[in-house]
């Protein structure tokens, strides 16, 4: 136990807390910027098991903020979950690391959820976050939300039955077009979010539920701002994810974004849940200011990214031309929309 | 008067990190409509709104001197 | 430049800021918990050169919070500066990494300071911090202070000629006995400090001095506290490190802690600067609560650590028995006293 | 009355994360002496003291309702 001695000396954890941590299994959805940081911290802290899920592979543009990955991982286009696992095992061979290279959908997550003690947000889109939120409430597992862009970030710990859930806070899927691909990100923003996520994770995993932060934290590191906001007023008894008659809408297949190859064409159609609408003018402005050429008319926008031509419709639908690969289309779509 | 703190892209939209308006007496829902018509913030659908360091519902009524924060949920990670 | 694309998309940095970062040289003193985090972030961000200085080697108990290091580094007792360099080069081969395995004293730092643009605090003791503070003011280089213990941390950016200096803030060397070896540390505390340090570093290195944080940040992640404190009132015109008639006292050889092998004995004596006195009762209480056996009388304390028997005197002196190795003695001394 | 916020090991010393005393009219130097004799905080030499989110010198005089923070410089890293 010498390797955890400094964590055991911290009285709020101690020998007892360390024993608890060593029994626990955390599931981290997404090992990009947030997920590489939290998985490294929890592996170093000595959890029993970490499951990491990611559909993506390592690229050079990830290295600026995604820990665990090296130039070699990017050159070999190593899947992120596998590249992370390789490094995590060098850091702590005592931890059982399960790497899953796949889209985290309801079927997959429900299959592996059984002995999971904690869900940690490492994703880059709200669709997967709402899925995690429903999983958390259906199986009564704490879920630590985090997200960031630019120098701005946020974190909140959701405890089923106590706090409002992500659905209570946001009401519906935000489609703001604020992603790391459109407005950029600096690494310290990621680290500030994950410092909060990891501290909350250690509280929960070591059996210190009473010290879990009850406020929603939001900050801007460049503008030197930090706010800590109470959330109680937003808890909604009628919420379909955490309320009295909850149905876990994001676990139902037809609630999620639908992705399908278009019949007879080299193109994929993506259709978001719940008929979300897009604010085309705002999206166009944001993409242009990020350096993209954006075409279109009042009814649709067109943009080229990674050699693929995309068309976005007002009703939220998008077509990704030049591919039949559903995962690639989905990835490019989310890199522009969030 | 009410100070309105802006976060993330809203600062760029407004060209400032905060705004000052007298919006006391309005509900949060009315505040959204008011700011959408009176400022360059654009659509505030989906923006989270806190009053005096506490998130507010659409029905919450704003008082004099309340400090308001507009927090856009961002998706990066 | 694709690898820095997300940082360039962040408008406050942009193409111009990235070009500035790529010209800069940062010196990080100490690559333990803080220094491994900040050096990784700056290597990923694409600085021209990083110099890292550390006197220590990697041990298993470091792995819980010190990034960059693996089990293999600990098993081989690799020097921290060299182990960090090895990993940083895998992360970004474009950055020039200079690793120096040595005690950072005035002579060494003054020899290499010439083209350094920024000093970053990665040390674990205030003696080295006061040395950095004097270097910063003598050579007019910004210095980003950081420190932490338990779940509590602090960060402050010192700009010569503008802000108060570390000497103005603290007046004299604190000898509180609050170290990671006595009260422990959790990794998220480190990450919260380094998120602040790295954000300030990116502002300074990218040419955005106007957005540098002017307040002193202090937080407790376990107790969910965060304060941001104005410092202007503490700026002292008579300060010997930054005032009108400054003498840079910590650059003068006899101002520093003196370490010497005791004549004819297998023991090392350590004598701190300025005849600091120790509060023996408080130290004894803290060490006992950290699990050490502490003996002594009203005039001295005795304690065994890492197989060495140490005696601490009220006047600040300590004897480390069973060794003639000055670096080992100094390391054990600072691990107990800070 | 004055609220006194404690950080790091001072919380353990006091057995609480904050204290309440009426110390208005005292200087910061007098506050140190007072707390050393009236509480279990132990020596406050070297502890940084802020009043209303601003570090204060030994000569600063404390006013009614001022919020005081005691920040111990810690050395870890």
XYZ file of N, CA and C in Angstrom, chain A residues 33-34 122-126 129 147-149 152 154 169-170 174 176 178-180 216 218 220 223 225 227-231 233-234 279 282 286 338, chain B residues 5-9 11-13 17 41-50 52-58 60 69-77:
216
model
N -10.406 14.460 -24.099
C -9.717 15.359 -23.178
C -10.103 15.048 -21.727
N -11.401 15.101 -21.420
C -11.827 14.872 -20.034
C -11.501 13.444 -19.585
N -16.967 11.745 -19.955
C -15.789 12.112 -20.723
C -16.170 12.348 -22.172
N -17.450 12.582 -22.397
C -17.943 12.641 -23.765
C -17.914 14.074 -24.306
N -18.190 14.212 -25.598
C -18.162 15.532 -26.217
C -19.508 15.903 -26.823
N -20.563 15.197 -26.401
C -21.879 15.548 -26.958
C -22.974 15.266 -25.937
N -24.055 16.041 -26.047
C -25.117 15.942 -25.042
C -26.005 14.716 -25.237
N -24.495 12.289 -23.050
C -24.693 12.720 -21.657
C -26.106 12.393 -21.170
N -18.143 19.429 -18.796
C -17.988 19.804 -20.206
C -17.216 21.107 -20.277
N -16.655 21.388 -21.452
C -15.845 22.596 -21.587
C -15.631 22.935 -23.047
N -15.233 24.168 -23.261
C -14.894 24.666 -24.587
C -14.136 25.981 -24.349
N -13.753 28.037 -20.936
C -14.978 27.960 -20.143
C -15.341 26.498 -19.860
N -17.591 23.533 -16.983
C -18.611 23.323 -15.972
C -18.546 21.893 -15.452
N -31.910 20.118 -15.432
C -31.118 21.331 -15.607
C -31.271 21.914 -17.007
N -31.313 21.046 -18.007
C -31.236 21.527 -19.393
C -32.564 21.449 -20.149
N -29.266 20.518 -25.790
C -28.783 21.778 -26.359
C -28.076 21.495 -27.685
N -26.002 23.879 -29.650
C -25.517 25.257 -29.733
C -24.386 25.433 -30.725
N -21.360 24.915 -30.104
C -20.145 25.296 -29.385
C -19.324 24.047 -29.116
N -18.396 23.704 -29.981
C -17.575 22.523 -29.757
C -16.109 22.914 -29.851
N -15.259 21.986 -29.442
C -13.814 22.244 -29.497
C -13.363 22.403 -30.936
N -23.366 23.536 -8.715
C -22.924 23.426 -10.103
C -21.811 24.454 -10.275
N -19.086 26.550 -12.513
C -18.847 27.049 -13.859
C -17.748 28.100 -13.759
N -14.412 30.498 -15.989
C -13.681 30.891 -17.190
C -12.249 31.190 -16.772
N -10.741 34.514 -18.269
C -11.322 35.741 -17.714
C -11.343 35.726 -16.189
N -12.837 33.901 -13.836
C -14.160 33.856 -13.205
C -14.437 32.442 -12.677
N -17.844 30.538 -10.591
C -19.108 30.634 -9.862
C -19.564 29.250 -9.428
N -20.287 29.240 -8.350
C -20.729 28.002 -7.725
C -22.213 28.207 -7.467
N -23.079 27.470 -8.200
C -24.504 27.802 -8.259
C -25.376 26.710 -7.646
N -26.319 27.138 -6.817
C -27.262 26.185 -6.237
C -28.248 25.705 -7.304
N -28.667 24.447 -7.199
C -29.480 23.864 -8.270
C -30.865 23.414 -7.820
N -33.733 24.460 -7.055
C -34.989 24.937 -7.638
C -35.328 24.243 -8.951
N -34.327 23.657 -9.601
C -34.587 23.049 -10.908
C -35.050 21.599 -10.818
N -30.487 26.511 -35.375
C -30.474 27.938 -35.675
C -29.397 28.148 -36.728
N -26.905 31.263 -36.724
C -25.871 31.248 -35.673
C -24.792 30.214 -35.970
N -20.777 30.994 -36.571
C -19.756 30.389 -35.723
C -18.750 29.594 -36.553
N -21.809 19.397 -31.748
C -21.656 19.196 -30.293
C -22.530 18.087 -29.791
N -24.338 38.784 -15.763
C -23.027 38.219 -16.095
C -23.162 37.262 -17.269
N -22.239 37.376 -18.212
C -22.297 36.535 -19.408
C -21.141 35.545 -19.422
N -21.398 34.348 -19.911
C -20.341 33.335 -20.006
C -20.240 32.801 -21.432
N -19.062 32.197 -21.709
C -18.780 31.528 -22.983
C -19.077 32.459 -24.163
N -19.730 31.947 -25.211
C -19.876 32.741 -26.435
C -20.770 33.969 -26.260
N -20.405 36.357 -24.262
C -19.566 37.554 -24.141
C -19.243 38.142 -25.511
N -18.909 37.246 -26.435
C -18.582 37.731 -27.780
C -19.807 38.328 -28.453
N -20.941 37.648 -28.273
C -22.169 38.150 -28.893
C -22.468 39.572 -28.420
N -18.378 41.456 -21.042
C -18.522 40.304 -20.154
C -19.744 40.438 -19.254
N -27.546 39.203 -28.111
C -27.194 37.893 -27.566
C -27.710 36.743 -28.426
N -28.684 37.016 -29.282
C -29.260 35.944 -30.096
C -30.230 35.112 -29.268
N -30.534 33.927 -29.754
C -31.496 33.070 -29.070
C -30.986 32.644 -27.705
N -31.826 32.753 -26.693
C -31.448 32.312 -25.351
C -32.148 31.006 -24.975
N -32.744 30.356 -25.979
C -33.317 29.028 -25.720
C -32.187 28.113 -25.284
N -32.397 27.394 -24.209
C -31.384 26.436 -23.765
C -30.297 27.027 -22.887
N -30.268 28.358 -22.733
C -29.277 28.984 -21.851
C -29.765 28.836 -20.407
N -28.877 28.403 -19.503
C -29.240 28.263 -18.095
C -29.128 29.630 -17.407
N -30.094 29.931 -16.553
C -30.120 31.255 -15.923
C -30.096 31.122 -14.397
N -29.126 31.808 -13.781
C -29.034 31.806 -12.319
C -29.264 33.212 -11.794
N -28.549 35.412 -8.320
C -27.834 35.409 -7.032
C -27.272 34.024 -6.685
N -26.536 33.468 -7.632
C -25.840 32.194 -7.416
C -26.770 31.013 -7.170
N -27.940 31.057 -7.777
C -28.895 29.962 -7.638
C -29.672 29.843 -8.950
N -29.687 28.644 -9.541
C -30.427 28.489 -10.797
C -31.909 28.764 -10.580
N -32.519 29.407 -11.575
C -33.914 29.823 -11.456
C -34.762 29.141 -12.519
N -36.046 28.924 -12.201
C -36.966 28.383 -13.196
C -37.526 29.534 -14.034
N -38.219 29.188 -15.111
C -38.809 30.210 -15.985
C -39.790 31.112 -15.236
N -39.528 32.121 -12.024
C -38.930 32.929 -10.958
C -39.001 34.415 -11.318
N -26.939 35.514 -13.935
C -25.862 34.917 -14.734
C -26.464 34.069 -15.845
N -25.955 34.221 -17.064
C -26.423 33.436 -18.205
C -25.337 32.422 -18.567
N -25.657 31.150 -18.369
C -24.668 30.084 -18.538
C -25.063 29.183 -19.702
N -24.333 29.237 -20.795
C -24.680 28.348 -21.919
C -24.103 26.959 -21.686
N -24.910 25.923 -21.811
C -24.329 24.583 -21.719
C -23.460 24.341 -22.959
N -22.188 24.025 -22.751
C -21.296 23.749 -23.879
C -21.041 22.250 -23.916
N -20.704 21.743 -25.084
C -20.688 20.286 -25.218
C -19.298 19.664 -25.220
N -18.257 20.473 -25.320
C -16.911 19.914 -25.499
C -16.457 19.028 -24.349
N -15.490 18.191 -24.654
C -14.978 17.314 -23.628
C -13.921 16.375 -24.201
